[in-house]
Short mmCIF file of C-alpha atoms and ligand atoms in Angstrom, two decimals:
data_model
loop_
_atom_site.label_atom_id
_atom_site.label_comp_id
_atom_site.label_asym_id
_atom_site.label_seq_id
_atom_site.Cartn_x
_atom_site.Cartn_y
_atom_site.Cartn_z
CA MET A 1 0.00 0.00 0.00
CA GLU A 2 0.97 3.63 -0.52
CA LEU A 3 1.64 5.71 2.57
CA ASN A 4 0.00 9.12 2.52
CA LEU A 5 2.31 10.99 4.90
CA SER A 6 1.02 14.38 3.87
CA ALA A 7 -2.20 13.57 5.73
CA VAL A 8 -0.16 13.73 8.93
CA LEU A 9 2.26 16.46 7.89
CA ASP A 10 -0.48 18.85 6.75
CA SER A 11 -2.23 18.72 10.12
CA TRP A 12 0.65 18.35 12.57
CA ARG A 13 -0.19 21.59 14.34
CA PHE A 14 -3.74 20.40 14.86
CA LEU A 15 -2.51 17.04 16.20
CA LEU A 16 0.11 18.59 18.46
CA SER A 17 -2.37 20.96 20.04
CA GLY A 18 -4.43 17.83 20.74
CA LEU A 19 -1.40 16.33 22.42
CA GLY A 20 -1.17 19.54 24.47
CA VAL A 21 -4.72 19.03 25.73
CA THR A 22 -3.92 15.38 26.48
CA LEU A 23 -0.89 16.37 28.57
CA LEU A 24 -2.79 19.11 30.36
CA LEU A 25 -5.59 16.71 31.23
CA ALA A 26 -3.11 14.02 32.31
CA ALA A 27 -1.21 16.48 34.52
CA GLY A 28 -4.47 17.63 36.12
CA VAL A 29 -5.59 14.04 36.71
CA THR A 30 -2.19 13.14 38.20
CA VAL A 31 -2.16 16.00 40.68
CA LEU A 32 -5.81 15.64 41.68
CA SER A 33 -5.73 11.86 42.03
CA LEU A 34 -2.47 11.86 43.99
CA PHE A 35 -3.84 14.44 46.38
CA SER A 36 -7.27 12.90 46.90
CA GLY A 37 -5.96 9.33 46.79
CA THR A 38 -3.50 10.12 49.60
CA LEU A 39 -6.30 11.67 51.65
CA LEU A 40 -8.46 8.58 51.03
CA ALA A 41 -5.63 6.29 52.18
CA LEU A 42 -4.99 8.32 55.34
CA GLY A 43 -8.71 8.45 56.10
CA ARG A 44 -9.01 4.72 55.61
CA LEU A 45 -6.02 3.91 57.82
CA TYR A 46 -6.32 6.49 60.57
CA GLY A 47 -9.88 7.85 60.38
CA PRO A 48 -12.86 6.83 62.48
CA ARG A 49 -14.44 3.52 61.60
CA TRP A 50 -17.42 4.99 59.73
CA LEU A 51 -15.07 7.01 57.51
CA SER A 52 -12.96 3.93 56.75
CA ALA A 53 -16.11 2.07 55.77
CA VAL A 54 -17.26 4.85 53.43
CA ILE A 55 -13.80 5.04 51.83
CA VAL A 56 -13.55 1.28 51.38
CA PHE A 57 -16.95 1.33 49.67
CA TYR A 58 -15.84 4.15 47.40
CA ILE A 59 -12.58 2.41 46.46
CA ASP A 60 -14.31 -0.91 45.80
CA SER A 61 -16.95 0.73 43.60
CA MET A 62 -14.47 2.73 41.58
CA ARG A 63 -12.40 -0.37 40.97
CA ALA A 64 -15.51 -2.29 39.90
CA ILE A 65 -16.80 0.30 37.42
CA PRO A 66 -15.12 0.88 34.02
CA VAL A 67 -13.59 4.34 33.79
CA LEU A 68 -15.55 4.94 30.56
CA VAL A 69 -18.81 4.42 32.44
CA VAL A 70 -17.77 6.91 35.14
CA LEU A 71 -16.87 9.44 32.46
CA VAL A 72 -20.11 9.08 30.55
CA TRP A 73 -22.11 9.18 33.77
CA VAL A 74 -20.46 12.39 34.97
CA TYR A 75 -20.99 14.05 31.58
CA PHE A 76 -24.52 12.89 30.72
CA ALA A 77 -26.16 11.82 34.00
CA LEU A 78 -24.69 14.16 36.61
CA PRO A 79 -26.22 17.31 35.04
CA ILE A 80 -29.68 15.76 35.07
CA ALA A 81 -29.29 14.24 38.55
CA THR A 82 -27.84 17.32 40.25
CA GLY A 83 -28.10 20.26 37.88
CA LEU A 84 -24.30 20.46 37.88
CA ASN A 85 -23.38 21.00 34.25
CA LEU A 86 -19.64 20.68 33.58
CA PRO A 87 -17.96 21.35 30.24
CA PRO A 88 -16.29 18.30 28.61
CA PHE A 89 -12.73 19.01 29.80
CA TRP A 90 -13.82 19.46 33.42
CA SER A 91 -16.07 16.41 33.27
CA ALA A 92 -13.11 14.37 32.04
CA LEU A 93 -10.79 15.82 34.70
CA LEU A 94 -13.28 15.06 37.46
CA SER A 95 -14.21 11.53 36.39
CA LEU A 96 -10.71 10.34 35.48
CA SER A 97 -9.32 11.72 38.78
CA ALA A 98 -12.11 10.21 40.84
CA HIS A 99 -11.44 6.85 39.22
CA LEU A 100 -7.65 6.92 39.48
CA ALA A 101 -7.77 8.21 43.07
CA ALA A 102 -9.12 4.81 44.14
CA TYR A 103 -6.02 3.11 42.73
CA VAL A 104 -3.73 5.76 44.22
CA ALA A 105 -5.39 5.18 47.60
CA GLU A 106 -4.62 1.47 47.43
CA VAL A 107 -1.00 2.10 46.45
CA VAL A 108 -0.51 4.64 49.25
CA ARG A 109 -2.12 2.35 51.81
CA ALA A 110 0.06 -0.58 50.78
CA GLY A 111 3.12 1.69 50.89
CA ILE A 112 2.35 2.92 54.39
CA GLN A 113 1.60 -0.57 55.67
CA SER A 114 4.82 -1.94 54.18
CA VAL A 115 6.95 0.25 56.47
CA ARG A 116 8.15 -1.99 59.28
CA PRO A 117 6.28 -1.60 62.57
CA GLY A 118 9.68 -1.34 64.28
CA GLN A 119 10.13 2.05 62.63
CA VAL A 120 7.00 3.33 64.34
CA ARG A 121 8.22 1.84 67.62
CA ALA A 122 11.56 3.63 67.21
CA GLY A 123 9.73 6.92 66.78
CA MET A 124 7.50 6.22 69.76
CA ALA A 125 10.53 5.37 71.91
CA LEU A 126 11.89 8.84 71.13
CA GLY A 127 8.66 10.34 72.44
CA MET A 128 7.33 11.45 69.05
CA THR A 129 3.60 11.93 68.48
CA ARG A 130 1.61 9.75 66.04
CA ALA A 131 1.43 12.66 63.59
CA GLN A 132 5.18 13.32 63.78
CA ILE A 133 5.91 9.63 63.21
CA LEU A 134 3.62 9.57 60.19
CA ARG A 135 5.07 12.75 58.67
CA LYS A 136 8.75 12.30 59.42
CA ILE A 137 9.26 8.54 59.47
CA VAL A 138 6.49 6.58 57.76
CA LEU A 139 5.45 8.75 54.81
CA PRO A 140 8.97 9.56 53.54
CA GLN A 141 9.80 5.85 53.44
CA ALA A 142 6.40 4.93 52.03
CA VAL A 143 6.79 7.40 49.15
CA VAL A 144 10.08 5.79 48.15
CA ARG A 145 8.55 2.33 48.36
CA MET A 146 5.57 3.42 46.26
CA LEU A 147 7.60 4.84 43.37
CA PRO A 148 7.41 1.83 41.02
CA ALA A 149 3.63 1.64 41.46
CA PHE A 150 3.38 5.40 40.90
CA GLY A 151 5.11 4.88 37.58
CA SER A 152 2.28 2.61 36.46
CA LEU A 153 -0.36 5.00 37.78
CA LEU A 154 1.25 7.88 35.91
CA SER A 155 1.14 5.99 32.63
CA LEU A 156 -2.51 5.13 33.34
CA ALA A 157 -3.22 8.83 33.92
CA VAL A 158 -1.95 9.64 30.43
CA LYS A 159 -3.51 6.65 28.68
CA ASP A 160 -6.95 7.07 30.24
CA THR A 161 -7.25 10.57 28.76
CA ALA A 162 -7.85 8.93 25.36
CA ILE A 163 -11.36 7.89 26.35
CA ALA A 164 -12.29 11.55 26.87
CA THR A 165 -12.72 11.49 23.11
CA VAL A 166 -16.25 10.11 23.59
CA ILE A 167 -17.39 13.38 25.20
CA ALA A 168 -15.57 15.45 22.57
CA VAL A 169 -12.68 16.75 24.64
CA PRO A 170 -10.31 18.01 21.90
CA GLU A 171 -7.39 15.84 23.00
CA LEU A 172 -5.04 13.84 20.80
CA MET A 173 -7.37 10.92 20.11
CA ARG A 174 -10.30 13.18 19.18
CA ARG A 175 -8.13 15.24 16.83
CA ALA A 176 -6.67 12.14 15.24
CA ASP A 177 -10.16 10.82 14.61
CA ALA A 178 -11.08 14.03 12.83
CA VAL A 179 -7.93 14.05 10.69
CA ALA A 180 -8.32 10.38 9.81
CA GLY A 181 -11.91 10.96 8.74
CA GLN A 182 -11.09 13.91 6.50
CA THR A 183 -7.99 12.43 4.84
CA TYR A 184 -9.04 8.80 4.58
CA ALA A 185 -5.58 7.89 5.96
CA PRO A 186 -6.30 5.99 9.20
CA VAL A 187 -3.14 3.92 9.02
CA GLU A 188 -0.83 6.91 8.86
CA VAL A 189 -2.74 9.01 11.38
CA PHE A 190 -3.36 6.35 14.03
CA THR A 191 0.18 4.99 13.74
CA THR A 192 1.43 8.51 14.42
CA VAL A 193 -0.85 8.70 17.44
CA MET A 194 0.49 5.41 18.80
CA ILE A 195 4.03 6.67 18.44
CA LEU A 196 3.16 9.96 20.16
CA TYR A 197 1.63 8.21 23.19
CA PHE A 198 4.65 5.94 23.36
CA ILE A 199 7.10 8.86 23.17
CA VAL A 200 5.34 10.54 26.09
CA ILE A 201 4.79 7.55 28.36
CA PHE A 202 7.87 5.41 27.83
CA PRO A 203 10.38 7.96 29.25
CA LEU A 204 8.01 8.66 32.16
CA THR A 205 7.87 5.08 33.39
CA ARG A 206 11.51 4.38 32.55
CA GLY A 207 12.61 7.58 34.30
CA ILE A 208 10.73 6.68 37.46
CA ASP A 209 12.22 3.16 37.41
CA MET A 210 15.69 4.68 37.13
CA ILE A 211 15.11 7.11 39.97
CA TYR A 212 13.73 4.28 42.08
CA ARG A 213 16.77 2.12 41.49
CA ARG A 214 18.99 4.94 42.72
CA ILE A 215 17.05 5.85 45.87
CA SER A 216 15.36 2.61 46.89
CA PHE A 217 17.77 2.28 49.84
CA LEU A 218 16.09 5.32 51.43
CA GLY A 219 12.98 3.20 52.00
CA ARG A 220 14.61 -0.03 53.03
CA SER A 221 14.50 -0.55 56.77
CA MET B 1 33.75 14.26 83.51
CA THR B 2 34.26 15.91 80.11
CA ASP B 3 34.68 12.62 78.32
CA THR B 4 31.51 10.95 79.49
CA LEU B 5 28.78 9.70 77.21
CA VAL B 6 25.99 10.99 79.40
CA LYS B 7 25.14 13.97 81.48
CA LEU B 8 24.53 12.61 84.95
CA PRO B 9 21.34 13.96 86.42
CA GLN B 10 22.00 16.35 89.29
CA GLY B 11 20.21 13.81 91.35
CA PHE B 12 19.61 14.89 94.97
CA ALA B 13 15.86 15.15 94.71
CA LEU B 14 15.52 12.19 92.37
CA PRO B 15 14.48 8.95 94.03
CA GLU B 16 16.99 6.15 94.37
CA VAL B 17 14.71 3.66 92.63
CA VAL B 18 14.34 4.74 89.00
CA ILE B 19 12.06 2.00 87.71
CA GLU B 20 9.80 -0.16 89.79
CA TYR B 21 7.72 -3.00 88.35
CA ARG B 22 4.88 -3.98 90.62
CA ASP B 23 3.11 -7.25 89.82
CA VAL B 24 3.28 -6.66 86.06
CA ARG B 25 1.12 -9.10 84.10
CA LYS B 26 0.69 -9.42 80.38
CA GLN B 27 -1.59 -11.82 78.55
CA TYR B 28 -2.08 -12.39 74.85
CA GLY B 29 -5.49 -14.00 74.88
CA GLU B 30 -5.07 -17.13 76.98
CA PHE B 31 -1.29 -17.03 76.77
CA VAL B 32 0.48 -15.57 79.80
CA ALA B 33 3.62 -13.72 78.68
CA LEU B 34 4.30 -12.05 82.06
CA ALA B 35 2.95 -13.69 85.18
CA GLY B 36 3.42 -11.01 87.83
CA VAL B 37 6.87 -9.44 87.77
CA ASN B 38 8.24 -7.45 90.71
CA LEU B 39 11.56 -5.70 90.20
CA GLU B 40 13.41 -2.54 91.14
CA VAL B 41 16.05 -0.76 89.09
CA ARG B 42 18.22 1.63 91.08
CA ARG B 43 19.91 4.75 89.81
CA GLY B 44 23.22 4.01 88.13
CA GLN B 45 22.60 0.28 88.13
CA VAL B 46 23.12 -2.01 85.17
CA VAL B 47 20.43 -4.68 85.29
CA CYS B 48 20.72 -7.60 82.86
CA LEU B 49 17.68 -9.69 82.01
CA ILE B 50 18.54 -13.19 80.86
CA GLY B 51 16.50 -16.32 80.23
CA PRO B 52 15.28 -18.64 77.52
CA SER B 53 13.60 -17.43 74.33
CA GLY B 54 9.95 -16.57 74.81
CA SER B 55 10.29 -16.07 78.56
CA GLY B 56 8.97 -12.49 78.41
CA LYS B 57 12.13 -10.36 78.58
CA SER B 58 11.29 -8.18 75.58
CA THR B 59 7.70 -7.88 76.71
CA LEU B 60 8.80 -6.52 80.09
CA LEU B 61 11.18 -4.06 78.43
CA ARG B 62 8.41 -2.80 76.15
CA CYS B 63 6.08 -2.38 79.12
CA THR B 64 8.70 -0.13 80.70
CA ASN B 65 8.16 2.73 78.25
CA GLY B 66 4.60 1.91 77.29
CA LEU B 67 5.31 0.39 73.87
CA GLU B 68 3.27 -2.53 75.20
CA THR B 69 0.23 -2.17 77.44
CA MET B 70 0.09 -4.26 80.58
CA THR B 71 -2.89 -6.46 81.40
CA SER B 72 -2.50 -5.50 85.04
CA GLY B 73 0.09 -4.21 87.47
CA GLU B 74 2.03 -0.99 87.43
CA VAL B 75 5.37 0.41 86.33
CA TYR B 76 6.70 3.44 88.22
CA PHE B 77 9.30 5.75 86.74
CA ASP B 78 10.88 8.13 89.24
CA GLY B 79 7.94 7.30 91.49
CA MET B 80 5.33 8.19 88.87
CA PRO B 81 3.05 5.49 87.48
CA LEU B 82 3.04 5.00 83.73
CA SER B 83 -0.10 6.77 82.65
CA LYS B 84 -2.79 6.09 80.09
CA ASP B 85 -2.56 9.75 79.07
CA PRO B 86 -0.54 9.72 75.82
CA ARG B 87 1.02 13.13 76.58
CA LYS B 88 2.44 11.94 79.90
CA THR B 89 3.55 8.66 78.35
CA ARG B 90 5.49 10.59 75.70
CA LEU B 91 7.18 12.68 78.40
CA ILE B 92 8.33 9.50 80.13
CA ARG B 93 9.52 7.97 76.85
CA GLN B 94 11.69 11.03 76.24
CA ARG B 95 13.56 10.21 79.43
CA MET B 96 14.13 6.53 78.54
CA GLY B 97 16.32 5.70 75.59
CA MET B 98 15.63 2.44 73.79
CA VAL B 99 17.89 0.34 71.59
CA PHE B 100 16.40 -2.42 69.44
CA GLN B 101 17.70 -5.75 68.26
CA ASN B 102 17.29 -4.71 64.62
CA PHE B 103 18.65 -1.17 65.17
CA GLU B 104 15.56 0.41 63.53
CA LEU B 105 17.56 3.33 62.19
CA PHE B 106 15.58 5.58 59.85
CA PRO B 107 16.76 4.56 56.36
CA HIS B 108 15.91 7.93 54.78
CA LYS B 109 18.17 9.83 57.18
CA THR B 110 21.95 9.93 57.45
CA ALA B 111 23.68 8.83 60.64
CA LEU B 112 23.68 12.46 61.73
CA GLY B 113 20.05 12.94 60.67
CA ASN B 114 18.99 9.90 62.68
CA ILE B 115 20.54 11.34 65.84
CA MET B 116 19.06 14.81 65.20
CA MET B 117 15.50 13.49 64.74
CA GLY B 118 14.57 13.26 68.43
CA PRO B 119 16.12 16.53 69.62
CA MET B 120 14.57 18.48 66.74
CA THR B 121 11.05 17.03 66.66
CA VAL B 122 10.56 16.24 70.34
CA LEU B 123 12.82 18.59 72.30
CA GLY B 124 12.43 21.50 69.89
CA LEU B 125 16.14 22.10 69.44
CA SER B 126 17.21 24.19 66.46
CA GLU B 127 18.90 22.38 63.59
CA GLU B 128 22.24 23.90 64.64
CA GLN B 129 21.92 22.85 68.29
CA ALA B 130 20.80 19.37 67.27
CA ARG B 131 23.71 19.06 64.84
CA THR B 132 26.23 20.04 67.50
CA ARG B 133 24.79 17.50 69.90
CA ALA B 134 24.68 14.79 67.22
CA GLU B 135 28.28 15.40 66.15
CA ALA B 136 29.48 15.12 69.74
CA LEU B 137 27.61 11.85 70.20
CA LEU B 138 28.92 10.41 66.95
CA ALA B 139 32.41 11.18 68.19
CA LYS B 140 31.68 9.41 71.47
CA VAL B 141 30.62 6.24 69.66
CA GLY B 142 33.64 6.54 67.36
CA LEU B 143 31.81 7.26 64.12
CA SER B 144 32.63 10.89 63.31
CA ASP B 145 33.76 9.89 59.84
CA LYS B 146 30.39 8.27 59.08
CA ALA B 147 28.18 11.29 59.80
CA GLY B 148 26.94 11.54 56.21
CA ASN B 149 26.41 7.82 55.65
CA TYR B 150 22.93 6.43 55.24
CA PRO B 151 22.18 3.28 57.28
CA ALA B 152 22.36 1.22 54.06
CA ASN B 153 26.05 2.12 53.96
CA LEU B 154 26.90 1.22 57.55
CA SER B 155 27.84 -2.19 58.98
CA GLY B 156 25.55 -3.73 61.58
CA GLY B 157 27.84 -2.74 64.43
CA GLN B 158 28.07 0.82 63.14
CA GLN B 159 24.28 1.00 62.77
CA GLN B 160 23.79 -0.13 66.34
CA ARG B 161 26.28 2.45 67.62
CA VAL B 162 24.39 5.17 65.73
CA ALA B 163 21.17 3.82 67.27
CA ILE B 164 22.70 4.15 70.74
CA ALA B 165 23.77 7.71 69.94
CA ARG B 166 20.24 8.45 68.68
CA ALA B 167 18.80 7.32 72.01
CA LEU B 168 21.43 9.27 74.00
CA ALA B 169 20.62 12.45 72.06
CA MET B 170 17.47 12.77 74.16
CA GLU B 171 19.72 12.85 77.27
CA PRO B 172 17.73 10.04 78.91
CA GLU B 173 17.89 8.99 82.55
CA VAL B 174 17.65 5.31 81.65
CA MET B 175 18.69 3.25 78.66
CA LEU B 176 16.75 0.12 77.66
CA PHE B 177 18.51 -2.41 75.43
CA ASP B 178 16.67 -5.32 73.80
CA GLU B 179 19.27 -7.85 72.66
CA PRO B 180 21.42 -5.12 71.08
CA THR B 181 23.98 -7.56 69.68
CA SER B 182 21.81 -10.50 68.63
CA ALA B 183 21.58 -9.39 64.99
CA LEU B 184 25.29 -8.66 64.65
CA ASP B 185 28.17 -10.55 63.07
CA PRO B 186 30.48 -11.93 65.78
CA GLU B 187 33.30 -9.57 64.80
CA THR B 188 31.20 -6.43 65.34
CA ILE B 189 29.62 -7.44 68.65
CA GLY B 190 32.63 -6.21 70.60
CA GLU B 191 32.47 -2.61 69.36
CA VAL B 192 28.84 -2.31 70.51
CA LEU B 193 29.49 -3.95 73.89
CA ASN B 194 32.42 -1.57 74.41
CA VAL B 195 30.19 1.46 73.90
CA MET B 196 27.69 -0.03 76.35
CA LYS B 197 30.43 -0.75 78.87
CA ARG B 198 31.61 2.88 78.73
CA LEU B 199 28.05 4.05 79.15
CA ALA B 200 27.77 1.88 82.27
CA ASP B 201 31.10 3.20 83.60
CA ASP B 202 29.76 6.74 83.16
CA GLY B 203 26.96 5.91 85.55
CA MET B 204 24.06 5.43 83.15
CA THR B 205 21.16 3.41 84.49
CA MET B 206 20.69 0.51 82.10
CA VAL B 207 18.26 -2.37 81.63
CA VAL B 208 19.77 -4.84 79.19
CA VAL B 209 18.12 -7.93 77.73
CA THR B 210 21.02 -10.02 76.50
CA HIS B 211 22.33 -13.42 75.60
CA GLU B 212 25.93 -12.19 76.06
CA MET B 213 26.71 -13.88 79.36
CA THR B 214 30.26 -12.58 79.46
CA PHE B 215 28.95 -9.03 79.24
CA ALA B 216 26.33 -9.66 81.93
CA ARG B 217 28.96 -11.22 84.15
CA ARG B 218 31.42 -8.33 83.75
CA VAL B 219 29.17 -5.29 83.55
CA ALA B 220 25.92 -6.03 85.36
CA ASP B 221 25.31 -4.99 88.95
CA HIS B 222 22.22 -7.13 89.10
CA VAL B 223 21.18 -10.12 87.00
CA VAL B 224 17.57 -11.25 86.63
CA VAL B 225 16.74 -14.71 85.30
CA PHE B 226 13.40 -15.15 83.53
CA ALA B 227 11.47 -18.30 82.71
CA ASN B 228 7.86 -18.59 81.58
CA GLY B 229 7.07 -14.96 82.28
CA GLN B 230 8.40 -15.04 85.80
CA ILE B 231 11.57 -14.08 87.61
CA VAL B 232 13.07 -17.36 88.81
CA GLU B 233 16.16 -15.87 90.39
CA GLN B 234 17.88 -12.52 90.77
CA GLY B 235 21.05 -11.30 92.40
CA PRO B 236 24.60 -10.12 91.78
CA PRO B 237 26.37 -11.73 88.80
CA GLU B 238 28.66 -13.74 91.11
CA GLN B 239 25.63 -15.46 92.59
CA ILE B 240 23.84 -16.10 89.30
CA PHE B 241 26.84 -17.35 87.37
CA ASP B 242 28.95 -19.03 90.06
CA ALA B 243 26.45 -20.21 92.62
CA PRO B 244 22.96 -20.25 91.14
CA LYS B 245 20.32 -21.03 93.72
CA THR B 246 17.61 -22.52 91.50
CA THR B 247 17.63 -25.43 89.11
CA ARG B 248 15.93 -23.23 86.46
CA THR B 249 18.98 -20.94 86.43
CA ARG B 250 21.39 -23.88 86.38
CA ASP B 251 19.48 -25.52 83.53
CA PHE B 252 19.44 -22.30 81.52
CA LEU B 253 23.15 -21.65 81.98
CA SER B 254 24.21 -25.19 81.24
CA HIS B 255 21.97 -25.14 78.18
CA LEU B 256 24.03 -22.17 76.97
CA GLY B 257 27.22 -24.05 77.68
CA TRP B 258 28.15 -21.68 80.48
CA ASP B 259 30.64 -23.28 82.86
CA GLY B 260 31.59 -20.39 85.10
N1 ATP C 1 1.71 -9.89 69.92
C1 ATP C 1 1.79 -11.11 70.48
N2 ATP C 1 0.78 -11.98 70.37
C2 ATP C 1 0.85 -13.20 70.94
N3 ATP C 1 1.91 -13.65 71.62
C3 ATP C 1 2.96 -12.82 71.76
C4 ATP C 1 2.97 -11.52 71.20
N4 ATP C 1 4.15 -10.94 71.49
C5 ATP C 1 4.84 -11.84 72.21
N5 ATP C 1 4.14 -12.97 72.37
C6 ATP C 1 4.57 -14.17 73.12
O1 ATP C 1 4.97 -13.78 74.41
C7 ATP C 1 6.07 -14.54 74.84
C8 ATP C 1 7.16 -13.65 75.36
O2 ATP C 1 7.73 -12.94 74.29
P1 ATP C 1 9.03 -12.06 74.44
O3 ATP C 1 9.30 -11.47 73.11
O4 ATP C 1 8.89 -11.13 75.57
O5 ATP C 1 10.13 -13.15 74.76
P2 ATP C 1 11.68 -12.95 74.98
O6 ATP C 1 12.01 -13.43 76.34
O7 ATP C 1 12.08 -11.57 74.61
O8 ATP C 1 12.29 -13.98 73.95
P3 ATP C 1 13.52 -13.82 72.92
O9 ATP C 1 14.74 -14.17 73.69
O10 ATP C 1 13.22 -14.86 71.87
O11 ATP C 1 13.50 -12.44 72.40
C9 ATP C 1 6.53 -15.39 73.66
O12 ATP C 1 6.11 -16.71 73.87
C10 ATP C 1 5.80 -14.79 72.50
O13 ATP C 1 5.45 -15.79 71.57
MG1 MG C 2 13.12 -10.70 72.97
#
């Protein structure tokens, strides 16, 4: 078959601006889900029993529902159910973050629980408070231990943005769809898209792996 | 007195008995780990707790600073009962240093950072004050050149010496040791025991759980033999090691191959 590269070259600006939206959405999802996922984990581990129960229910539901369903629900059902009408980008940001936060919460919880109980005892023996022990002893080590899992979550944060195409967020996938439709060159366009996602995500996960290999001793008690 | 590891408390008003255990009991479900322990630790004394594995030595040590809750009984520190109030418990813990079998150094902190942790977070010392104190203590345990090393880059013996310095940085009245040399290679045991010996010579009150009978024999003022959660014999090392009064003590020592 003949490759029609001009289909890609003629609209590279259009595609790149789509990639910009993808990265913006991914960055927003990362920050929001890390923040709320950490809060969920802390609430589950150290909160009152009723709060733990609510959080466990939330995490279990989010892990049992496809992210696409959450997205579509937030965009089409939430406005009718609550009157809250969010534009596509914000709907995507909210639903993807809410979904990923459940996974972040599990990673953070496992990280915290993997720190040896002797470390907490050492802090207690010094006369430190529970909060000081958490902040200065447990969390720093847990963060190091969580790094490899964070690498996977980060790549998920980028990849999941592609489904925002179904509610017409103008990210990379949506733009590629449009270009492919106009130029009748799906092979060229979608191959380019694959390569672009790979170029973004591969260094992210590899970079985190490399950092982890260099600092893992900071979390090894 | 300039070359001592500890600041001796200016102790006129302080009671002679530093720690008193009164009928301390601890149960895990049906299992009785401590079956009523009565013991006094006097100021400046080195008390060694010996006995077979599982006899409750670590449990008693952890009850001393409230890391373990007692089922019943009472522990008095300077005449004050260990309280259920977490604020008071923390105040008491600040005045008792503890050294663990597995060191439990903080892996994300350097040797110096480990020693500075307590003074900065608990005593509210400035970073500069804490650093000065930590450097002096590192020198005392002979590790000035390792100040910037992370625990991952220290030998077991060096880690345990840093752990001792970390506990001393709180300027405690008492030091509790739970088998401080059990996780060490034979060739590094000596360096840790030497630091402990100097600490004892400086007048530190010490409660030491140990399987190092030579150390107990040479350094202890008082030796306590445990079996099944009870004290089966206690007395000066000469009595325990040369003329044990109970068969339980004799059995334990001969089991270890101790022949006086
Ligand atoms: N959390 C727990 N739950 C149930 N049993 C426990 C618990 N902690 C300790 N024990 C039991 O209590 C007993 C006393 O334990 P302890 O650690 O005080 O013994 P020890 O004299 O220090 O022994 P070792 O020389 O092996 O350190 C042991 O039989 C142990 O199995
Ligand atoms: Mg023990």
